[in-house]
Coordinates of C-alpha atoms and ligand atoms in Angstrom, one line a residue:
X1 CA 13.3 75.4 -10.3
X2 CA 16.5 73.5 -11.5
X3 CA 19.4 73.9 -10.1
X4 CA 22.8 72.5 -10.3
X5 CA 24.2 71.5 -6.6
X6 CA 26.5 69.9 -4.4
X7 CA 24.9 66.7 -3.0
X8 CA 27.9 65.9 -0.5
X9 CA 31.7 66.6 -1.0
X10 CA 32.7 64.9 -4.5
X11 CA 28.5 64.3 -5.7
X12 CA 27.1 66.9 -7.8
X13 CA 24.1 66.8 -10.0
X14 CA 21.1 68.7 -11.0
X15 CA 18.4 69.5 -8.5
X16 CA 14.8 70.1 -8.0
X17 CA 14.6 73.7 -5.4
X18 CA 12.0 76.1 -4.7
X19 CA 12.3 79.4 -5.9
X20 CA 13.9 81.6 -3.7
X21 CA 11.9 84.4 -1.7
X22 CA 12.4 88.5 -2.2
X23 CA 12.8 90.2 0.7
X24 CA 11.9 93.7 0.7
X25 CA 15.5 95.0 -0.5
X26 CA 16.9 91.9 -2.0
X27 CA 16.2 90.7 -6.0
X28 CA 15.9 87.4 -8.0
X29 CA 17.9 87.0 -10.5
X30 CA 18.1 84.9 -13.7
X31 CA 21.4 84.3 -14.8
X32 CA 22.6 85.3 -18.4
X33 CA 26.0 83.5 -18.1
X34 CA 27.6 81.4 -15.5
X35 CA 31.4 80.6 -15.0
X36 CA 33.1 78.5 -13.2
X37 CA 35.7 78.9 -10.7
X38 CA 38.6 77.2 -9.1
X39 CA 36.7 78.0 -5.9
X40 CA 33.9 75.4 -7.0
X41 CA 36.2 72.6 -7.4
X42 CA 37.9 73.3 -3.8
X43 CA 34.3 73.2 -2.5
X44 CA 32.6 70.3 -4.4
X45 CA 35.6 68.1 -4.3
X46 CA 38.1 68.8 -1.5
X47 CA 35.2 69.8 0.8
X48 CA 37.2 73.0 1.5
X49 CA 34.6 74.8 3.5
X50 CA 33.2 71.8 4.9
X51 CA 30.3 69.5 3.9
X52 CA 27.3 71.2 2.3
X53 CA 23.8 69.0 1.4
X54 CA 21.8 69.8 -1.7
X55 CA 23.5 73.2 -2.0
X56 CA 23.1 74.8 -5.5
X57 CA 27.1 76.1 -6.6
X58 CA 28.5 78.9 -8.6
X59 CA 29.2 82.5 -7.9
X60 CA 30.2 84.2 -10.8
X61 CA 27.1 85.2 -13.1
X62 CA 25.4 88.0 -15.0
X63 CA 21.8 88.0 -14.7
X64 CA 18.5 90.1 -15.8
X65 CA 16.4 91.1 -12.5
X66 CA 12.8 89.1 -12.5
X67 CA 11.4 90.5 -9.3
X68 CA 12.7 93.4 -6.8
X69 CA 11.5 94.2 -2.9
X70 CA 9.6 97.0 -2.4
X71 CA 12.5 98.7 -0.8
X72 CA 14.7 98.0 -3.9
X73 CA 15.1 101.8 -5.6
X74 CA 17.4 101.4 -8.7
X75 CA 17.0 98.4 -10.2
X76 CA 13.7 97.0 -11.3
X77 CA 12.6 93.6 -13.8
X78 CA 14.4 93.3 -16.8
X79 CA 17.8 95.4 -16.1
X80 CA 21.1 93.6 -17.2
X81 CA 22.8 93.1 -14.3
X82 CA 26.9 92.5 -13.3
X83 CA 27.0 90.4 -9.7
X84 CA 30.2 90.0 -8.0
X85 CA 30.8 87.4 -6.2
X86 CA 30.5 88.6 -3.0
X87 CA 27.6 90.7 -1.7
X88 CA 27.9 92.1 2.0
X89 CA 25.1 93.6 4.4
X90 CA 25.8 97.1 3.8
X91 CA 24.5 98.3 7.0
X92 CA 26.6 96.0 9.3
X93 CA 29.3 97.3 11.4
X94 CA 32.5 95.2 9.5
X95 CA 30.8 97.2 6.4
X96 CA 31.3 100.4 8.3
X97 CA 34.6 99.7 9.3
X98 CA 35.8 99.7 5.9
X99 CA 35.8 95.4 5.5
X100 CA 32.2 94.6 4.0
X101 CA 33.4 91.0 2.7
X102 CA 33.4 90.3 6.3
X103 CA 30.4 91.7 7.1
X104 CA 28.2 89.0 9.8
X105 CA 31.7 87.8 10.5
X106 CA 34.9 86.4 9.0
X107 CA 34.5 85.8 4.8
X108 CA 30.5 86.6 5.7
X109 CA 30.0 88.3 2.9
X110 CA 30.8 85.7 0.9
X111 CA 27.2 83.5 0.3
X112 CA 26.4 82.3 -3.1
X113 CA 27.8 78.0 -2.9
X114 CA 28.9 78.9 1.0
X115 CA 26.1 79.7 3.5
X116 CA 23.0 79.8 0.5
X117 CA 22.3 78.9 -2.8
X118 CA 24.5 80.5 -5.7
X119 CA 24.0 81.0 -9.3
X120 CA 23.9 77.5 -11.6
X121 CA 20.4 77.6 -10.9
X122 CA 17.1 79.0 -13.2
X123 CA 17.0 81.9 -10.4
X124 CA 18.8 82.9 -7.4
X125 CA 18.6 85.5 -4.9
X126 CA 20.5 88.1 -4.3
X127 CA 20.9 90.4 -1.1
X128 CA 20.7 93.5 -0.6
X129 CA 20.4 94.6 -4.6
X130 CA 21.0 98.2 -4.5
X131 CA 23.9 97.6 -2.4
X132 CA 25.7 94.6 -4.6
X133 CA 23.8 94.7 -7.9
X134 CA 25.2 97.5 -11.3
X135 CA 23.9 97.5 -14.4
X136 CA 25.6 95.5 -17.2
X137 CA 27.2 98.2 -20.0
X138 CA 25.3 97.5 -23.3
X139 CA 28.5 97.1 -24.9
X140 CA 30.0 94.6 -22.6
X141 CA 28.9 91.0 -24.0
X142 CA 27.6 88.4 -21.2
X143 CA 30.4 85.8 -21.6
X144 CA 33.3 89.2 -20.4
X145 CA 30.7 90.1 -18.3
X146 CA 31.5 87.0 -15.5
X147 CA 34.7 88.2 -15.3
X148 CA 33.9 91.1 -13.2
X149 CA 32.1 88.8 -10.6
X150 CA 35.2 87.2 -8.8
X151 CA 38.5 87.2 -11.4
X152 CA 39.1 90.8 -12.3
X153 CA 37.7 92.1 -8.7
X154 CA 40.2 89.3 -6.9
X155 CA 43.4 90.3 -9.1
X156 CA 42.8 93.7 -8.8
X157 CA 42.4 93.5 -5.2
X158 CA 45.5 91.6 -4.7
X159 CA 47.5 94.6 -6.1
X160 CA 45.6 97.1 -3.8
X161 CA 46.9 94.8 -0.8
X162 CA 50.4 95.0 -2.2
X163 CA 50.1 98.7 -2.9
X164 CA 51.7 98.7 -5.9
X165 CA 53.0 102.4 -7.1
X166 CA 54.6 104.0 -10.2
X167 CA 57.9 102.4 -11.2
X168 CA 58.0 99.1 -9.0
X169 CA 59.1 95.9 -9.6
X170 CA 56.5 93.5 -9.0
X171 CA 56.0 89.2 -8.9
X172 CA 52.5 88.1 -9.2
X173 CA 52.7 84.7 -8.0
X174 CA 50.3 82.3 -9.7
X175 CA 48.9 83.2 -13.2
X176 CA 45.9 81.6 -13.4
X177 CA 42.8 84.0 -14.2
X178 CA 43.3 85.8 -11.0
X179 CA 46.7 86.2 -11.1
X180 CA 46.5 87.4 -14.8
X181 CA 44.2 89.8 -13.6
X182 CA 46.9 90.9 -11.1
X183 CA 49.3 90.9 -13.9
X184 CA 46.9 93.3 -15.9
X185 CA 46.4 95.8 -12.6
X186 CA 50.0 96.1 -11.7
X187 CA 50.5 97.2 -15.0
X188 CA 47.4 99.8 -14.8
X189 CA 49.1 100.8 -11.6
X190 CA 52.5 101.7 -13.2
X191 CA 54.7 99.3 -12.3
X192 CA 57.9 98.9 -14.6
X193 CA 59.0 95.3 -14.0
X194 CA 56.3 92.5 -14.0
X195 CA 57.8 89.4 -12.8
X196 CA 55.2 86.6 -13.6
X197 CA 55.5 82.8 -12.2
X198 CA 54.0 80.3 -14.3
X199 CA 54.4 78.2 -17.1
X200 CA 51.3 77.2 -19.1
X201 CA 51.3 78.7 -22.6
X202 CA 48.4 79.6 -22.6
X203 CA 48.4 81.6 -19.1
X204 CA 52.1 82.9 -20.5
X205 CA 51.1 84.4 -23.7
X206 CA 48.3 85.8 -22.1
X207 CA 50.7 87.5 -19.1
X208 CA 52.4 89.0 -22.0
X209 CA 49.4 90.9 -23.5
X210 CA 48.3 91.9 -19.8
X211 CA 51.7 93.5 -19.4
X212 CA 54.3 90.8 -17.7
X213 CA 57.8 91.9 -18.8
X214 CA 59.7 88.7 -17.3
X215 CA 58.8 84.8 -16.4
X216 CA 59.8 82.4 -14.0
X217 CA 59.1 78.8 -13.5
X218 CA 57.8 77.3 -10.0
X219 CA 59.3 74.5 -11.7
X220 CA 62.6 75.2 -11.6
X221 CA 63.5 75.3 -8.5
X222 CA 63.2 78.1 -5.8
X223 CA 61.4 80.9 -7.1
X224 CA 63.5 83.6 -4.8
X225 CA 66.9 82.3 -6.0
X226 CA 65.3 83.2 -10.0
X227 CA 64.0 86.3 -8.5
X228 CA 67.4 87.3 -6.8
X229 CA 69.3 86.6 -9.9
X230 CA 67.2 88.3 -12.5
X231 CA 67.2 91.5 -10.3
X232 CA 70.9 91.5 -9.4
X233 CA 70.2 90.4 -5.8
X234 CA 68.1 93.4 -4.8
X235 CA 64.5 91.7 -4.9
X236 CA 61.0 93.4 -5.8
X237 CA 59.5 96.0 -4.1
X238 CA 55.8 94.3 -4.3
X239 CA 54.6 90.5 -4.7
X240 CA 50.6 89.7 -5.4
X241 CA 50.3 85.9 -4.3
X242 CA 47.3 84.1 -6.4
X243 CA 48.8 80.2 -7.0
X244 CA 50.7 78.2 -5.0
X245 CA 50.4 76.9 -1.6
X246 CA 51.6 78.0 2.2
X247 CA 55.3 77.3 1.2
X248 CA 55.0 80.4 -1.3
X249 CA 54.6 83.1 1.6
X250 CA 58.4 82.3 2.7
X251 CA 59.5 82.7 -0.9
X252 CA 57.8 85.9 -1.5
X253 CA 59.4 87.0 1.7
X254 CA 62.9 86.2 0.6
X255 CA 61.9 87.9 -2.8
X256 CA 61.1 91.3 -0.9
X257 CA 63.2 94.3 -0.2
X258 CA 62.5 95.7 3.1
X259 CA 59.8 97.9 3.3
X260 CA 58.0 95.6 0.3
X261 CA 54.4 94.2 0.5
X262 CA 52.8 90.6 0.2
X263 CA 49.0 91.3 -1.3
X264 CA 47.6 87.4 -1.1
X265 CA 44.5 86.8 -2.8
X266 CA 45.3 83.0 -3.0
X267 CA 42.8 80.7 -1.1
X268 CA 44.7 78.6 1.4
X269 CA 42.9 75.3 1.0
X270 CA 45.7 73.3 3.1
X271 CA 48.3 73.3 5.7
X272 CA 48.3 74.4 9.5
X273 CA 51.2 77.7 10.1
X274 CA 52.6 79.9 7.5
X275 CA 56.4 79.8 8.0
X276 CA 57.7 83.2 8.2
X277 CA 61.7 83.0 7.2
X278 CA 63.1 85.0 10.1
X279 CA 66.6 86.2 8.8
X280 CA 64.7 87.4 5.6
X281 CA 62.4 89.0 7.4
X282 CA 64.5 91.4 9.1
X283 CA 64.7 89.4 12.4
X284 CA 61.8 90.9 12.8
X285 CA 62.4 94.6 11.7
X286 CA 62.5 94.3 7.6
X287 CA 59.1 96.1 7.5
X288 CA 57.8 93.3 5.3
X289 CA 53.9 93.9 5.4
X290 CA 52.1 90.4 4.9
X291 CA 48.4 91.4 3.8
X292 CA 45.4 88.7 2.7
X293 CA 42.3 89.6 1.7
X294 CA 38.9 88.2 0.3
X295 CA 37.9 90.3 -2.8
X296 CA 35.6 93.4 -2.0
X297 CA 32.1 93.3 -3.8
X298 CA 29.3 95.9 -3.8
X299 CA 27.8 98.2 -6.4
X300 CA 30.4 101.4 -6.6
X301 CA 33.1 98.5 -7.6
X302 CA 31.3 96.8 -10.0
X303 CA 30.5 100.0 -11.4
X304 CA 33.8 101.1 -11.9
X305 CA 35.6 98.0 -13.0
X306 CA 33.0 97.4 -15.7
X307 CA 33.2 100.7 -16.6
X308 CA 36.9 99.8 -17.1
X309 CA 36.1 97.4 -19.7
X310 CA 33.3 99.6 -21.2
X311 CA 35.8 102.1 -22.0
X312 CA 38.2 99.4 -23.2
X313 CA 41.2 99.8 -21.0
X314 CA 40.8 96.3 -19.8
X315 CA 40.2 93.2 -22.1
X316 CA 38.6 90.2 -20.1
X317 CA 38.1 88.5 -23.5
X318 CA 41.2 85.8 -23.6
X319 CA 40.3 84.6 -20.1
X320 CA 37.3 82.8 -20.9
X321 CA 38.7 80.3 -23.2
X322 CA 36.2 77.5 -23.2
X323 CA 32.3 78.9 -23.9
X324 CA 29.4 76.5 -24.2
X325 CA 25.8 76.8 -25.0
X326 CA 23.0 76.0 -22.6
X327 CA 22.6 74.6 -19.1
X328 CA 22.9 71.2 -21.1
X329 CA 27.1 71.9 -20.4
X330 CA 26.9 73.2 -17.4
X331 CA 28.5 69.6 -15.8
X332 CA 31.0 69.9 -18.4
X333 CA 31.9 72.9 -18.1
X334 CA 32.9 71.9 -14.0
X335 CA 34.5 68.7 -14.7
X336 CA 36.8 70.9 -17.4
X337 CA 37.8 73.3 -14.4
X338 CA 38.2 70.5 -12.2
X339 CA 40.8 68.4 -14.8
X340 CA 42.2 71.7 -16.1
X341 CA 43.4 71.1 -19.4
X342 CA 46.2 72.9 -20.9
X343 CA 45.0 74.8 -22.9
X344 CA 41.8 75.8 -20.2
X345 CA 41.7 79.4 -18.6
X346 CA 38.4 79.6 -17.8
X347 CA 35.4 77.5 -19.1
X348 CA 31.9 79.8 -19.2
X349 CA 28.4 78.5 -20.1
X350 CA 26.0 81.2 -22.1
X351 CA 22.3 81.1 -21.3
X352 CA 21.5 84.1 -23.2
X353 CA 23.0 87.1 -25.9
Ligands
NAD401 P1 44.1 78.7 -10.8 O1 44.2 77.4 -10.1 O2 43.5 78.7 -12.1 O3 45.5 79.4 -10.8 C1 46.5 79.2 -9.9 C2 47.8 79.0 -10.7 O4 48.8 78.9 -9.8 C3 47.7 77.8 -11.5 O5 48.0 78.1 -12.8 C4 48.8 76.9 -10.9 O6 49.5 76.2 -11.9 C5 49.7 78.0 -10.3 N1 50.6 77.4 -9.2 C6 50.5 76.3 -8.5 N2 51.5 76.2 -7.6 C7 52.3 77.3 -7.8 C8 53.4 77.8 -7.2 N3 54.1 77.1 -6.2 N4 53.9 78.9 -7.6 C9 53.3 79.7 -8.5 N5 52.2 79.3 -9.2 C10 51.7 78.1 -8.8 O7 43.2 79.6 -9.8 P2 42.6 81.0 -10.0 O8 41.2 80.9 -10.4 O9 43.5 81.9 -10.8 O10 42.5 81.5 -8.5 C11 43.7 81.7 -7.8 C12 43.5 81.6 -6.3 O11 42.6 82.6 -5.9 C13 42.7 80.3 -5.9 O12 43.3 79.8 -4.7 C14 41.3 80.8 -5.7 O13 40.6 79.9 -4.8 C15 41.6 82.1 -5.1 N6 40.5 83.0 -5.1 C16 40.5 84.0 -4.1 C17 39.5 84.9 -4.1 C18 39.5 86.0 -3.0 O14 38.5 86.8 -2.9 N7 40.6 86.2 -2.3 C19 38.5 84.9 -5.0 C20 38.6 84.0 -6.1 C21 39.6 83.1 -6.1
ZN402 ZN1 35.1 82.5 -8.3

């Protein structure tokens, strides 16, 4: 089969690879759609988890089933299927404990492009099936249908880890397709004030449909002395972190009133220690709760947020910006994500209707 890998930090091309083997509860897949994701460009081109040989990238897909394991009970050749981006071992203890991304260990149950082939391929494999696979709503087309593997299940997850409640004042850091996502569940969460920091039109106007009521501008200057002024010195109750670099986790502190949360989504791809501010942070007592997390996959999620966009309460639509036809664009599509144009959200290549 052909597949579309990284040869060695900054090489990519297509790839000759055999067909991956079914275990006895995994499936192969065929995707149906493939996007592309900031995370591909940290891997290909600033080797951000390492070196990898001949490894085929992507993890965001939807794909029809080919072949099941004879253990496999729900899904079977043929079904539509959503895959998220990550897909734990369901049976491991970090799964039992309540944190299946890091099931085998830390960011584990992350594997497509990381520790085994992901989805710019003819066919992939996929894990554990009944566990991580859910079957694609008829009326949820294949292009909206990536977004459930990694951008609405990240944002969303970076407003559970700031526990955002009715009425709060929140700043979503970063409003790239995560962060809008972010923007779009802190406003399904309730919050009154939705303090967004970006400035791309195109990721602006698209903050405004998802429900941001205010904007601010990494650009000019410190974004806690803009947050302090446009909330009369008080701060937010909640920030969601999904742009930026290790500098933003002192900002958000200084942004915070005490007892606020930090819910980082954002991938760190640089710099040693996180400086903490003290004096903002309470000398120590401001009960200012710091929480990172990788985004939760599995089955009951994928249900539910694609149910959410079944039922149209969520639109994914003006995320995917740039849509091509055919494996033929694949490259292009990469190299678009990697120069981000300005008008670029995110660029997705259709295999099928
Ligand atoms: P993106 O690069 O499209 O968006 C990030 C945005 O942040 C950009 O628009 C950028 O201009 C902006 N930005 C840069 N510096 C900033 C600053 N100082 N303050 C505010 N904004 C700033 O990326 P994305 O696809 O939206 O993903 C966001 C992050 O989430 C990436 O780091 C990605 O790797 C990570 N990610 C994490 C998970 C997870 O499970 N936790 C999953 C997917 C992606
Ligand atoms: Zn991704």
């Amino acid at each position: 089969m052909k597949g579309y890998a990284m040869l060695k930090i900054g090489e990519s091309g297509w790839i000759e690879k055999e067909r991956p083997k079914c275990g006895p509860m995994d499936a192969i897949c065929r995707p149906l759609a493939v996007a592309i994701c900031t995370s591909d460009v940290h891997t290909l081109w600033e080797g951000a988890i390492g070196d990898r040989h001949n490894m085929i990238l992507g993890h965001e897909c939807c794909a029809e089933v080919v072949e099941v394991g004879e253990l496999v009970k729900d899904f079977k050749p043929g079904d539509r299927v959503l895959v998220p981006a990550i897909t734990p071992d369901w049976n491991s203890l970090e799964a039992q404990a309540g944190y299946s991304m890091h099931s085998g260990g830390m960011l584990a149950g992350w594997k497509f492009s990381n520790f085994k082939d992901g989805v710019f391929s003819e066919f992939f494999h996929v894990n554990d099936a009944d566990g991580n696979l859910a079957l694609l709503p008829k009326n949820i087309n294949v292009v909206d249908a990536c977004m459930l593997s990694d951008m609405v299940p990240t944002g969303f997850h970076g407003v559970e880890l700031a526990d955002v409640q009715f009425g709060d004042t929140v700043l979503v850091i970063g409003i790239g397709p995560v962060g809008l996502m972010s923007v779009a569940g802190t406003n399904m969460r309730g919050a009154s004030r939705i303090i967004a920091v970006g400035t791309r039109p195109v990721c602006v106007e698209a903050a405004k449909k998802y429900g941001a009521t205010d904007f601010v501008s990494y650009k000019n200057g410190p974004i806690f002395q803009q947050v302090l002024d446009m909330t009369d010195g008080k701060g937010v109750d909640k920030v969601v972190i999904a742009g930026g670099g290790v500098e933003t986790f002192a900002e958000a502190v200084k942004c915070l009133k005490p007892g606020g949360k930090i819910g980082n989504v954002n991938y760190l791809g640089s710099g040693d220690n996180i400086d903490i501010p003290r004096v903002e942070w309470g000398v120590g007592m401001g009960h200012k709760q710091i929480n990172g997390g990788l985004m939760p996959g599995g089955r009951l999620r994928m249900e539910k947020l694609g149910a959410l966009v079944s039922a149209g309460k969520l639109d994914v639509s003006p995320l995917s910006t740039h849509v091509f036809d055919g494996w033929d664009h694949l490259e292009e599509a990469l190299f678009l994500m990697r120069d981000k144009p300005k008008d670029l959200i995110k660029p997705v290549v259709k295999l099928a209707d």
